[in-house]
Amino acid sequence: MTTDANKTTDSAATDRTPLVELDDVSKYYGNIRALEGVSLEVHAGEISCVLGDNGAGKSTLIKIIAGRHQHDAGTLRIEGEETRLSSPREALDHGIATVYQDLAVVPLMPVWRNFFLGSEPRKGVVPFKRMDVDFMRRTTHAELLRMGIDLRDVDQPIGTLSGGERQCVAIARAVYFGAKVLVLDEPTAALGVKQSGVVLKYVAAARDAGLGVVLITHNPHHAYLVGDRFVLLKRGTMFSSNARDEITLDELTRQMAGGSELEDLRHELERTS
């Protein structure tokens, strides 16, 4: 017999099931170890930050979650079910949207056209079906406004927007099309301080909308401003994994900078009298 207490316990367990979970995942390209023994949990309403320098394995991790590459060892679970993603389309079908650093936009097309690119709604009957431009304009403006982006003219070419604004449009698009998990590849890498702040604000808005966010970055200060969990990769392996209350910004920065390796280097470079 199932009691109310049992139901409550079951519901709580379900609520804590990660949207995406990587358990001891590895990826090899021939004899090259791109990723080995990496674990990561992505929960609804949380931001999981993956940090590391160039060559740390961040790009490989993105490709596995986005369905571009399959893992060679370990387990990938989506909402508790073991899965092997065979394509980006399959990842999207599971609610995983990836926004890459080199945003896939057409610079000369208007904002609303880029917002619906590849998923344009149509109206009318065959053979007179045509794109519902009015709907796309209204929806783009409304969805951007809902995310806090007050863009007065959605007819302007998206290439006229700043890098931060284009990132924000991509985030709003993913939310509108039903993403449960949002993977962001170095969204602040090429931005100044002010634009980076704008992007992080909308990353937090996506989290507050209930999405699970994976923020890939090499900047511990940006990660710590918004992150709930932090995974640090070094040379394809997991160097550390901490919840926010388990690590300070100073310690995260120290680990990112090299930790004991940096201290050893400092001693080596000191002048001898």
CSV table of C-alpha atoms in Angstrom, one decimal:
chain,number,residue,atom,x,y,z
A,1,MET,CA,0.0,0.0,0.0
A,2,THR,CA,1.4,3.4,-1.0
A,3,THR,CA,1.1,6.1,1.7
A,4,ASP,CA,1.2,9.9,1.3
A,5,ALA,CA,4.7,9.8,2.9
A,6,ASN,CA,5.9,7.4,0.2
A,7,LYS,CA,4.5,9.5,-2.6
A,8,THR,CA,6.2,12.6,-1.1
A,9,THR,CA,9.5,10.8,-0.9
A,10,ASP,CA,9.2,9.5,-4.5
A,11,SER,CA,8.3,12.9,-5.7
A,12,ALA,CA,11.3,14.5,-4.0
A,13,ALA,CA,13.6,11.8,-5.5
A,14,THR,CA,12.2,12.5,-8.9
A,15,ASP,CA,12.7,16.3,-8.5
A,16,ARG,CA,16.4,15.7,-7.7
A,17,THR,CA,17.0,13.5,-10.7
A,18,PRO,CA,19.5,15.3,-12.9
A,19,LEU,CA,18.3,16.5,-16.3
A,20,VAL,CA,21.7,15.3,-17.6
A,21,GLU,CA,24.2,13.2,-15.8
A,22,LEU,CA,27.7,12.1,-17.0
A,23,ASP,CA,29.2,9.3,-14.9
A,24,ASP,CA,32.9,8.5,-15.4
A,25,VAL,CA,32.7,9.4,-19.1
A,26,SER,CA,35.7,9.1,-21.4
A,27,LYS,CA,36.4,9.8,-25.1
A,28,TYR,CA,39.3,8.8,-27.2
A,29,TYR,CA,40.4,9.7,-30.7
A,30,GLY,CA,42.7,6.8,-31.6
A,31,ASN,CA,45.5,6.9,-29.1
A,32,ILE,CA,44.7,10.4,-28.0
A,33,ARG,CA,42.8,10.8,-24.7
A,34,ALA,CA,40.4,13.7,-25.1
A,35,LEU,CA,38.4,13.1,-22.0
A,36,GLU,CA,38.7,10.5,-19.2
A,37,GLY,CA,36.7,9.7,-16.1
A,38,VAL,CA,34.6,12.9,-16.1
A,39,SER,CA,31.4,13.2,-14.1
A,40,LEU,CA,28.9,16.0,-14.2
A,41,GLU,CA,25.3,16.6,-13.0
A,42,VAL,CA,23.0,19.2,-14.5
A,43,HIS,CA,19.9,20.0,-12.4
A,44,ALA,CA,16.8,22.0,-13.3
A,45,GLY,CA,17.1,25.6,-12.0
A,46,GLU,CA,20.9,25.3,-11.5
A,47,ILE,CA,24.0,26.4,-13.4
A,48,SER,CA,26.9,23.8,-13.7
A,49,CYS,CA,30.1,25.5,-14.7
A,50,VAL,CA,32.8,23.6,-16.5
A,51,LEU,CA,36.2,25.3,-16.4
A,52,GLY,CA,39.5,24.7,-18.0
A,53,ASP,CA,42.2,26.1,-20.2
A,54,ASN,CA,42.6,25.3,-23.9
A,55,GLY,CA,43.0,21.6,-24.4
A,56,ALA,CA,41.4,20.7,-21.1
A,57,GLY,CA,38.6,18.8,-22.7
A,58,LYS,CA,35.8,21.3,-22.6
A,59,SER,CA,35.0,21.1,-26.3
A,60,THR,CA,34.9,17.3,-26.2
A,61,LEU,CA,32.5,17.5,-23.3
A,62,ILE,CA,30.2,19.9,-25.2
A,63,LYS,CA,30.2,17.6,-28.2
A,64,ILE,CA,29.1,14.6,-26.1
A,65,ILE,CA,26.3,16.4,-24.4
A,66,ALA,CA,25.2,18.0,-27.7
A,67,GLY,CA,25.1,14.7,-29.6
A,68,ARG,CA,27.9,15.5,-32.0
A,69,HIS,CA,30.2,12.7,-30.7
A,70,GLN,CA,29.4,9.6,-28.7
A,71,HIS,CA,31.3,8.7,-25.5
A,72,ASP,CA,33.6,5.6,-25.5
A,73,ALA,CA,33.2,4.7,-21.8
A,74,GLY,CA,31.1,5.6,-18.8
A,75,THR,CA,27.4,6.5,-18.7
A,76,LEU,CA,25.3,9.3,-20.1
A,77,ARG,CA,21.8,9.6,-18.5
A,78,ILE,CA,19.1,12.0,-19.5
A,79,GLU,CA,16.4,12.4,-16.8
A,80,GLY,CA,17.6,9.2,-15.2
A,81,GLU,CA,17.6,7.0,-18.4
A,82,GLU,CA,20.9,5.8,-19.8
A,83,THR,CA,21.3,7.2,-23.3
A,84,ARG,CA,23.7,7.3,-26.2
A,85,LEU,CA,23.1,10.4,-28.3
A,86,SER,CA,23.7,9.8,-32.0
A,87,SER,CA,23.1,13.3,-33.4
A,88,PRO,CA,22.5,16.9,-32.4
A,89,ARG,CA,18.9,16.5,-33.6
A,90,GLU,CA,18.4,13.7,-31.1
A,91,ALA,CA,19.9,15.9,-28.4
A,92,LEU,CA,17.4,18.6,-29.3
A,93,ASP,CA,14.6,16.1,-29.2
A,94,HIS,CA,15.7,15.4,-25.6
A,95,GLY,CA,15.5,19.2,-24.8
A,96,ILE,CA,19.3,19.9,-25.0
A,97,ALA,CA,20.1,23.1,-26.8
A,98,THR,CA,23.7,24.2,-27.4
A,99,VAL,CA,24.8,27.7,-28.1
A,100,TYR,CA,28.3,27.8,-29.5
A,101,GLN,CA,30.8,30.6,-29.2
A,102,ASP,CA,30.6,31.3,-33.0
A,103,LEU,CA,26.9,31.7,-33.0
A,104,ALA,CA,25.1,30.1,-36.0
A,105,VAL,CA,23.4,33.3,-37.2
A,106,VAL,CA,23.1,34.9,-40.6
A,107,PRO,CA,24.4,38.5,-40.0
A,108,LEU,CA,22.4,40.2,-42.8
A,109,MET,CA,19.1,38.7,-41.8
A,110,PRO,CA,16.8,40.4,-39.3
A,111,VAL,CA,16.7,39.4,-35.7
A,112,TRP,CA,13.2,37.7,-36.0
A,113,ARG,CA,14.4,35.7,-39.0
A,114,ASN,CA,17.4,34.4,-37.1
A,115,PHE,CA,15.2,33.7,-34.1
A,116,PHE,CA,13.1,31.2,-36.1
A,117,LEU,CA,15.8,30.1,-38.5
A,118,GLY,CA,15.1,26.5,-39.5
A,119,SER,CA,11.8,26.4,-37.6
A,120,GLU,CA,9.7,29.0,-39.5
A,121,PRO,CA,6.0,28.8,-38.8
A,122,ARG,CA,3.8,29.0,-41.9
A,123,LYS,CA,0.2,29.9,-42.7
A,124,GLY,CA,-2.2,29.4,-45.5
A,125,VAL,CA,-2.9,26.2,-47.5
A,126,VAL,CA,-0.9,24.4,-50.1
A,127,PRO,CA,0.2,25.6,-52.7
A,128,PHE,CA,-0.1,29.1,-51.1
A,129,LYS,CA,1.6,28.4,-47.8
A,130,ARG,CA,4.0,31.2,-46.8
A,131,MET,CA,6.0,32.2,-43.7
A,132,ASP,CA,3.9,33.8,-41.0
A,133,VAL,CA,6.1,36.9,-40.8
A,134,ASP,CA,3.8,38.9,-38.5
A,135,PHE,CA,3.7,36.1,-36.0
A,136,MET,CA,7.5,35.7,-36.0
A,137,ARG,CA,8.0,39.4,-35.5
A,138,ARG,CA,5.5,39.6,-32.6
A,139,THR,CA,6.8,36.4,-31.0
A,140,THR,CA,10.5,37.4,-31.3
A,141,HIS,CA,9.8,40.8,-29.6
A,142,ALA,CA,7.7,39.2,-26.9
A,143,GLU,CA,10.1,36.4,-26.1
A,144,LEU,CA,13.1,38.8,-25.9
A,145,LEU,CA,11.1,41.1,-23.7
A,146,ARG,CA,10.2,38.2,-21.4
A,147,MET,CA,13.9,37.5,-20.9
A,148,GLY,CA,14.4,41.2,-20.2
A,149,ILE,CA,15.8,42.1,-23.6
A,150,ASP,CA,14.1,45.3,-24.8
A,151,LEU,CA,15.0,45.3,-28.5
A,152,ARG,CA,13.0,48.0,-30.2
A,153,ASP,CA,13.5,46.9,-33.7
A,154,VAL,CA,13.5,43.1,-34.5
A,155,ASP,CA,13.8,44.0,-38.2
A,156,GLN,CA,17.4,45.2,-37.8
A,157,PRO,CA,20.0,42.8,-39.1
A,158,ILE,CA,21.3,40.6,-36.2
A,159,GLY,CA,24.8,41.5,-37.3
A,160,THR,CA,24.2,45.1,-36.1
A,161,LEU,CA,23.8,43.8,-32.5
A,162,SER,CA,26.7,43.6,-30.1
A,163,GLY,CA,28.2,40.2,-29.3
A,164,GLY,CA,26.5,40.1,-25.9
A,165,GLU,CA,23.1,40.9,-27.5
A,166,ARG,CA,23.5,38.2,-30.1
A,167,GLN,CA,24.3,35.7,-27.3
A,168,CYS,CA,21.1,36.8,-25.4
A,169,VAL,CA,19.0,36.3,-28.6
A,170,ALA,CA,20.4,32.8,-28.8
A,171,ILE,CA,19.5,32.1,-25.2
A,172,ALA,CA,16.0,33.4,-25.6
A,173,ARG,CA,15.5,31.3,-28.7
A,174,ALA,CA,16.5,28.1,-26.9
A,175,VAL,CA,14.1,28.9,-24.1
A,176,TYR,CA,11.2,29.6,-26.5
A,177,PHE,CA,11.8,26.3,-28.4
A,178,GLY,CA,11.4,24.3,-25.2
A,179,ALA,CA,15.0,23.6,-24.1
A,180,LYS,CA,15.3,21.9,-20.7
A,181,VAL,CA,19.1,22.0,-20.8
A,182,LEU,CA,21.1,24.9,-22.2
A,183,VAL,CA,24.8,24.4,-23.0
A,184,LEU,CA,26.7,27.6,-23.4
A,185,ASP,CA,30.2,27.5,-25.0
A,186,GLU,CA,32.4,30.3,-23.7
A,187,PRO,CA,29.6,32.9,-24.1
A,188,THR,CA,31.7,35.7,-22.6
A,189,ALA,CA,35.1,34.8,-24.1
A,190,ALA,CA,35.2,37.6,-26.7
A,191,LEU,CA,33.3,40.2,-24.7
A,192,GLY,CA,34.2,43.2,-22.5
A,193,VAL,CA,33.2,43.5,-18.9
A,194,LYS,CA,29.9,45.3,-19.5
A,195,GLN,CA,28.7,42.9,-22.2
A,196,SER,CA,29.9,39.9,-20.2
A,197,GLY,CA,27.7,41.2,-17.4
A,198,VAL,CA,24.7,41.4,-19.7
A,199,VAL,CA,25.2,37.9,-20.9
A,200,LEU,CA,25.6,36.5,-17.4
A,201,LYS,CA,22.3,38.3,-16.4
A,202,TYR,CA,20.5,36.3,-19.1
A,203,VAL,CA,22.2,33.1,-18.2
A,204,ALA,CA,20.8,33.6,-14.7
A,205,ALA,CA,17.4,34.4,-16.2
A,206,ALA,CA,17.5,31.0,-18.1
A,207,ARG,CA,18.3,29.3,-14.7
A,208,ASP,CA,15.4,31.1,-13.0
A,209,ALA,CA,13.1,30.0,-15.8
A,210,GLY,CA,13.8,26.4,-14.6
A,211,LEU,CA,16.4,25.3,-17.2
A,212,GLY,CA,19.5,23.3,-16.3
A,213,VAL,CA,22.5,25.3,-17.6
A,214,VAL,CA,26.0,24.1,-18.5
A,215,LEU,CA,28.3,27.1,-18.6
A,216,ILE,CA,31.6,26.4,-20.3
A,217,THR,CA,34.2,29.0,-19.4
A,218,HIS,CA,37.9,29.7,-18.6
A,219,ASN,CA,37.0,32.6,-16.4
A,220,PRO,CA,36.5,31.6,-12.7
A,221,HIS,CA,35.2,35.1,-11.8
A,222,HIS,CA,32.3,34.8,-14.3
A,223,ALA,CA,31.6,31.2,-13.2
A,224,TYR,CA,31.4,32.1,-9.6
A,225,LEU,CA,29.0,35.0,-10.1
A,226,VAL,CA,26.3,32.6,-11.3
A,227,GLY,CA,27.4,29.0,-10.8
A,228,ASP,CA,25.9,26.4,-8.4
A,229,ARG,CA,28.4,23.6,-9.3
A,230,PHE,CA,32.0,23.8,-10.6
A,231,VAL,CA,33.9,21.1,-12.5
A,232,LEU,CA,37.5,21.9,-13.4
A,233,LEU,CA,39.1,19.9,-16.2
A,234,LYS,CA,42.8,19.6,-16.8
A,235,ARG,CA,44.4,17.7,-19.7
A,236,GLY,CA,41.2,15.8,-20.3
A,237,THR,CA,40.7,14.6,-16.7
A,238,MET,CA,38.5,16.0,-13.9
A,239,PHE,CA,40.8,17.9,-11.5
A,240,SER,CA,38.0,18.9,-9.1
A,241,SER,CA,34.3,19.0,-8.6
A,242,ASN,CA,32.6,21.2,-6.0
A,243,ALA,CA,29.2,22.6,-5.1
A,244,ARG,CA,29.2,26.4,-4.5
A,245,ASP,CA,29.2,26.1,-0.7
A,246,GLU,CA,32.3,23.8,-0.9
A,247,ILE,CA,34.7,26.2,-2.6
A,248,THR,CA,35.6,29.9,-2.5
A,249,LEU,CA,36.3,32.1,-5.4
A,250,ASP,CA,39.9,32.4,-4.3
A,251,GLU,CA,40.3,28.6,-4.2
A,252,LEU,CA,38.6,28.2,-7.6
A,253,THR,CA,40.9,30.9,-9.1
A,254,ARG,CA,43.9,29.2,-7.5
A,255,GLN,CA,43.0,25.8,-9.0
A,256,MET,CA,42.3,27.3,-12.4
A,257,ALA,CA,45.6,29.2,-12.4
A,258,GLY,CA,47.5,26.0,-11.7
A,259,GLY,CA,47.5,25.7,-7.9
A,260,SER,CA,50.6,23.9,-6.7
A,261,GLU,CA,52.0,23.9,-10.2
A,262,LEU,CA,52.0,27.7,-10.2
A,263,GLU,CA,53.7,27.8,-6.8
A,264,ASP,CA,56.4,25.4,-8.0
A,265,LEU,CA,56.9,27.6,-11.1
A,266,ARG,CA,57.2,30.7,-8.9
A,267,HIS,CA,60.0,29.1,-6.9
A,268,GLU,CA,61.8,28.1,-10.0
A,269,LEU,CA,61.7,31.6,-11.4
A,270,GLU,CA,62.8,33.3,-8.2
A,271,ARG,CA,66.2,34.9,-8.5
A,272,THR,CA,68.9,33.3,-6.5
A,273,SER,CA,71.1,35.7,-4.6
